[in-house]
Amino acid sequence: MSRVKLIDAQSATGESKPLLDDITATFGTTPAMFKAVANSPAALKMMWAGFGALGGGRLGARLGEQIAVLVADRNSCEYCLAAHTALGRKAGVSAGDMSQAQAGHSHDPRVDAALGFAAKLVENRAQVTDSDVEALRTAGFDDEEIVELVAHVALNLFTNYINVALSVPVDFPKVALRKAG
């Protein structure tokens, strides 16, 4: 059971109402995470804008979803793991590639470098080295993409924390965590 009230799009008022209507139109339903975050219109606005901005970024939806499942697994966030696995599949990432990304790996050297860096960001609380950043550059990432990668990790940390701390019920097909919680 969620530790906060889940605000339904039909009963929402104020600043949350148009945002939840937009989210519902986008997904065809209102995912529980957005219902939980709708308790704070400011947080909902920030999160929805972040998803929109990064969705149109240079890294693309496929890599964004692969980063999301890695971060979710590292934070034992069943909600985000389930949601981003489904969204990754919708973006055209194979089930095998999503599973590999969850474990922090890819057969694509560029994706593998991004996932390795994302894992270090999460596990070391952003304490990365010059050589960690240089490894991204060697894999073909420029400064814009490196900053965007950090933004993906940060946004996913926020959503992981919301879902884990507030016990948001999972409303996507469940995916098993690899990392023990």
mmCIF file of C-alpha atoms in Angstrom:
data_model
loop_
_atom_site.group_PDB
_atom_site.id
_atom_site.type_symbol
_atom_site.label_atom_id
_atom_site.label_comp_id
_atom_site.label_asym_id
_atom_site.label_seq_id
_atom_site.Cartn_x
_atom_site.Cartn_y
_atom_site.Cartn_z
ATOM 1 C CA MET A 1 0.000 0.000 0.000
ATOM 2 C CA SER A 2 1.284 3.433 -0.917
ATOM 3 C CA ARG A 3 2.502 5.651 1.902
ATOM 4 C CA VAL A 4 0.928 8.678 0.209
ATOM 5 C CA LYS A 5 -2.456 9.277 -1.361
ATOM 6 C CA LEU A 6 -2.584 8.438 -5.074
ATOM 7 C CA ILE A 7 -4.277 11.328 -6.846
ATOM 8 C CA ASP A 8 -6.455 10.241 -9.736
ATOM 9 C CA ALA A 9 -6.454 12.397 -12.877
ATOM 10 C CA GLN A 10 -10.268 12.717 -12.772
ATOM 11 C CA SER A 11 -10.312 14.032 -9.203
ATOM 12 C CA ALA A 12 -7.150 16.171 -9.414
ATOM 13 C CA THR A 13 -7.423 19.919 -8.995
ATOM 14 C CA GLY A 14 -5.156 22.930 -9.301
ATOM 15 C CA GLU A 15 -1.790 22.728 -11.048
ATOM 16 C CA SER A 16 -1.694 18.928 -10.978
ATOM 17 C CA LYS A 17 -4.887 18.524 -13.056
ATOM 18 C CA PRO A 18 -3.570 19.619 -16.496
ATOM 19 C CA LEU A 19 -0.306 17.751 -15.940
ATOM 20 C CA LEU A 20 -2.106 14.524 -15.027
ATOM 21 C CA ASP A 21 -4.415 14.982 -18.019
ATOM 22 C CA ASP A 22 -1.339 15.284 -20.277
ATOM 23 C CA ILE A 23 0.284 12.230 -18.648
ATOM 24 C CA THR A 24 -2.926 10.213 -19.047
ATOM 25 C CA ALA A 25 -3.172 11.218 -22.707
ATOM 26 C CA THR A 26 0.455 10.179 -23.248
ATOM 27 C CA PHE A 27 0.208 6.762 -21.554
ATOM 28 C CA GLY A 28 -3.489 5.991 -22.098
ATOM 29 C CA THR A 29 -3.716 5.664 -18.318
ATOM 30 C CA THR A 30 -2.223 7.409 -15.299
ATOM 31 C CA PRO A 31 0.673 5.371 -13.895
ATOM 32 C CA ALA A 32 0.676 5.154 -10.098
ATOM 33 C CA MET A 33 4.033 6.938 -9.806
ATOM 34 C CA PHE A 34 2.549 10.091 -11.331
ATOM 35 C CA LYS A 35 -0.474 9.792 -9.038
ATOM 36 C CA ALA A 36 1.894 9.748 -6.051
ATOM 37 C CA VAL A 37 4.027 12.649 -7.259
ATOM 38 C CA ALA A 38 0.861 14.676 -7.997
ATOM 39 C CA ASN A 39 0.667 15.362 -4.256
ATOM 40 C CA SER A 40 3.234 18.076 -5.043
ATOM 41 C CA PRO A 41 2.402 20.052 -8.190
ATOM 42 C CA ALA A 42 5.954 21.450 -8.185
ATOM 43 C CA ALA A 43 7.506 17.951 -8.101
ATOM 44 C CA LEU A 44 5.106 16.690 -10.773
ATOM 45 C CA LYS A 45 5.907 19.655 -13.007
ATOM 46 C CA MET A 46 9.653 19.127 -12.532
ATOM 47 C CA MET A 47 9.485 15.388 -13.200
ATOM 48 C CA TRP A 48 7.229 15.610 -16.273
ATOM 49 C CA ALA A 49 9.328 18.417 -17.752
ATOM 50 C CA GLY A 50 12.484 16.386 -17.095
ATOM 51 C CA PHE A 51 11.092 13.351 -18.896
ATOM 52 C CA GLY A 52 10.060 15.562 -21.811
ATOM 53 C CA ALA A 53 13.396 17.342 -22.052
ATOM 54 C CA LEU A 54 15.502 14.184 -21.820
ATOM 55 C CA GLY A 55 13.152 12.314 -24.172
ATOM 56 C CA GLY A 56 14.087 14.850 -26.833
ATOM 57 C CA GLY A 57 17.783 14.788 -25.979
ATOM 58 C CA ARG A 58 20.734 13.474 -27.934
ATOM 59 C CA LEU A 59 21.049 10.161 -26.087
ATOM 60 C CA GLY A 60 17.686 8.967 -27.371
ATOM 61 C CA ALA A 61 14.901 6.929 -25.831
ATOM 62 C CA ARG A 62 16.612 3.554 -26.221
ATOM 63 C CA LEU A 63 19.729 4.489 -24.233
ATOM 64 C CA GLY A 64 17.640 6.508 -21.760
ATOM 65 C CA GLU A 65 15.559 3.423 -20.949
ATOM 66 C CA GLN A 66 18.663 1.229 -20.662
ATOM 67 C CA ILE A 67 20.159 3.703 -18.182
ATOM 68 C CA ALA A 68 16.843 3.748 -16.293
ATOM 69 C CA VAL A 69 16.743 -0.032 -15.763
ATOM 70 C CA LEU A 70 20.350 -0.051 -14.561
ATOM 71 C CA VAL A 71 19.653 2.741 -12.051
ATOM 72 C CA ALA A 72 16.404 1.077 -10.940
ATOM 73 C CA ASP A 73 18.157 -2.215 -10.313
ATOM 74 C CA ARG A 74 20.960 -0.554 -8.330
ATOM 75 C CA ASN A 75 18.350 1.164 -6.137
ATOM 76 C CA SER A 76 16.081 -1.892 -5.828
ATOM 77 C CA CYS A 77 13.221 0.065 -7.390
ATOM 78 C CA GLU A 78 10.778 -2.540 -8.654
ATOM 79 C CA TYR A 79 8.434 0.140 -9.988
ATOM 80 C CA CYS A 80 10.991 1.848 -12.218
ATOM 81 C CA LEU A 81 12.483 -1.451 -13.330
ATOM 82 C CA ALA A 82 9.073 -2.650 -14.490
ATOM 83 C CA ALA A 83 8.084 0.661 -16.087
ATOM 84 C CA HIS A 84 11.347 1.286 -17.923
ATOM 85 C CA THR A 85 11.622 -2.312 -19.097
ATOM 86 C CA ALA A 86 8.217 -1.895 -20.728
ATOM 87 C CA LEU A 87 9.142 1.540 -22.119
ATOM 88 C CA GLY A 88 12.469 0.224 -23.402
ATOM 89 C CA ARG A 89 10.716 -2.582 -25.247
ATOM 90 C CA LYS A 90 8.309 -0.006 -26.704
ATOM 91 C CA ALA A 91 11.348 2.049 -27.832
ATOM 92 C CA GLY A 92 12.660 -0.980 -29.709
ATOM 93 C CA VAL A 93 15.217 -2.436 -27.288
ATOM 94 C CA SER A 94 15.137 -6.246 -27.248
ATOM 95 C CA ALA A 95 14.254 -8.107 -24.066
ATOM 96 C CA GLY A 96 17.795 -9.489 -23.981
ATOM 97 C CA ASP A 97 19.348 -6.039 -24.322
ATOM 98 C CA MET A 98 17.108 -4.669 -21.556
ATOM 99 C CA SER A 99 18.140 -7.533 -19.288
ATOM 100 C CA GLN A 100 21.806 -6.912 -20.088
ATOM 101 C CA ALA A 101 21.358 -3.196 -19.387
ATOM 102 C CA GLN A 102 19.784 -4.005 -16.031
ATOM 103 C CA ALA A 103 22.997 -5.888 -15.211
ATOM 104 C CA GLY A 104 25.081 -2.945 -16.473
ATOM 105 C CA HIS A 105 26.282 -4.411 -19.744
ATOM 106 C CA SER A 106 25.746 -4.176 -23.492
ATOM 107 C CA HIS A 107 27.203 -5.801 -26.573
ATOM 108 C CA ASP A 108 27.341 -2.273 -28.056
ATOM 109 C CA PRO A 109 30.589 -0.657 -26.798
ATOM 110 C CA ARG A 110 29.052 2.837 -26.670
ATOM 111 C CA VAL A 111 26.043 1.688 -24.637
ATOM 112 C CA ASP A 112 28.324 -0.424 -22.447
ATOM 113 C CA ALA A 113 30.461 2.646 -21.669
ATOM 114 C CA ALA A 114 27.353 4.696 -20.803
ATOM 115 C CA LEU A 115 26.011 1.973 -18.520
ATOM 116 C CA GLY A 116 29.365 1.544 -16.805
ATOM 117 C CA PHE A 117 29.550 5.267 -16.138
ATOM 118 C CA ALA A 118 25.936 5.384 -14.907
ATOM 119 C CA ALA A 119 26.639 2.493 -12.534
ATOM 120 C CA LYS A 120 29.666 4.318 -11.116
ATOM 121 C CA LEU A 121 27.604 7.491 -10.649
ATOM 122 C CA VAL A 122 24.987 5.611 -8.634
ATOM 123 C CA GLU A 123 27.255 3.279 -6.696
ATOM 124 C CA ASN A 124 29.861 5.935 -5.877
ATOM 125 C CA ARG A 125 27.394 8.800 -5.339
ATOM 126 C CA ALA A 126 28.839 10.755 -8.291
ATOM 127 C CA GLN A 127 32.437 10.338 -7.129
ATOM 128 C CA VAL A 128 33.884 9.494 -10.555
ATOM 129 C CA THR A 129 37.410 10.054 -11.828
ATOM 130 C CA ASP A 130 38.919 11.847 -14.795
ATOM 131 C CA SER A 131 39.573 8.447 -16.355
ATOM 132 C CA ASP A 132 35.884 7.508 -15.952
ATOM 133 C CA VAL A 133 34.874 10.593 -17.934
ATOM 134 C CA GLU A 134 37.676 10.019 -20.445
ATOM 135 C CA ALA A 135 36.359 6.484 -21.044
ATOM 136 C CA LEU A 136 33.059 8.038 -22.159
ATOM 137 C CA ARG A 137 34.887 10.366 -24.537
ATOM 138 C CA THR A 138 36.844 7.431 -25.946
ATOM 139 C CA ALA A 139 33.501 5.669 -26.561
ATOM 140 C CA GLY A 140 32.351 8.693 -28.590
ATOM 141 C CA PHE A 141 30.448 10.823 -26.089
ATOM 142 C CA ASP A 142 30.878 14.594 -26.187
ATOM 143 C CA ASP A 143 30.339 16.995 -23.284
ATOM 144 C CA GLU A 144 26.659 17.551 -24.134
ATOM 145 C CA GLU A 145 25.981 13.834 -24.036
ATOM 146 C CA ILE A 146 27.988 13.353 -20.837
ATOM 147 C CA VAL A 147 25.948 16.015 -19.048
ATOM 148 C CA GLU A 148 22.745 14.505 -20.439
ATOM 149 C CA LEU A 149 23.791 11.074 -19.162
ATOM 150 C CA VAL A 150 24.255 12.514 -15.663
ATOM 151 C CA ALA A 151 20.809 14.146 -15.987
ATOM 152 C CA HIS A 152 19.240 10.775 -16.861
ATOM 153 C CA VAL A 153 20.795 9.217 -13.776
ATOM 154 C CA ALA A 154 19.652 12.108 -11.566
ATOM 155 C CA LEU A 155 16.057 12.017 -12.831
ATOM 156 C CA ASN A 156 15.943 8.266 -12.329
ATOM 157 C CA LEU A 157 17.320 8.605 -8.808
ATOM 158 C CA PHE A 158 14.418 10.941 -8.035
ATOM 159 C CA THR A 159 11.811 8.545 -9.406
ATOM 160 C CA ASN A 160 13.463 5.558 -7.680
ATOM 161 C CA TYR A 161 13.412 7.403 -4.371
ATOM 162 C CA ILE A 162 9.750 8.379 -4.792
ATOM 163 C CA ASN A 163 8.686 4.828 -5.599
ATOM 164 C CA VAL A 164 10.769 3.061 -2.956
ATOM 165 C CA ALA A 165 10.319 5.542 -0.091
ATOM 166 C CA LEU A 166 6.588 5.954 -0.665
ATOM 167 C CA SER A 167 5.846 2.286 -1.561
ATOM 168 C CA VAL A 168 4.152 3.170 -4.830
ATOM 169 C CA PRO A 169 2.313 0.071 -6.128
ATOM 170 C CA VAL A 170 3.746 -1.383 -9.338
ATOM 171 C CA ASP A 171 1.244 -1.127 -12.185
ATOM 172 C CA PHE A 172 3.490 -2.416 -14.995
ATOM 173 C CA PRO A 173 4.397 -6.059 -15.688
ATOM 174 C CA LYS A 174 6.850 -7.036 -12.929
ATOM 175 C CA VAL A 175 10.535 -7.644 -13.664
ATOM 176 C CA ALA A 176 12.836 -9.410 -11.208
ATOM 177 C CA LEU A 177 15.548 -7.336 -9.588
ATOM 178 C CA ARG A 178 19.084 -8.677 -10.024
ATOM 179 C CA LYS A 179 20.577 -6.805 -7.060
ATOM 180 C CA ALA A 180 19.430 -7.832 -3.603
ATOM 181 C CA GLY A 181 17.421 -5.084 -1.928
#
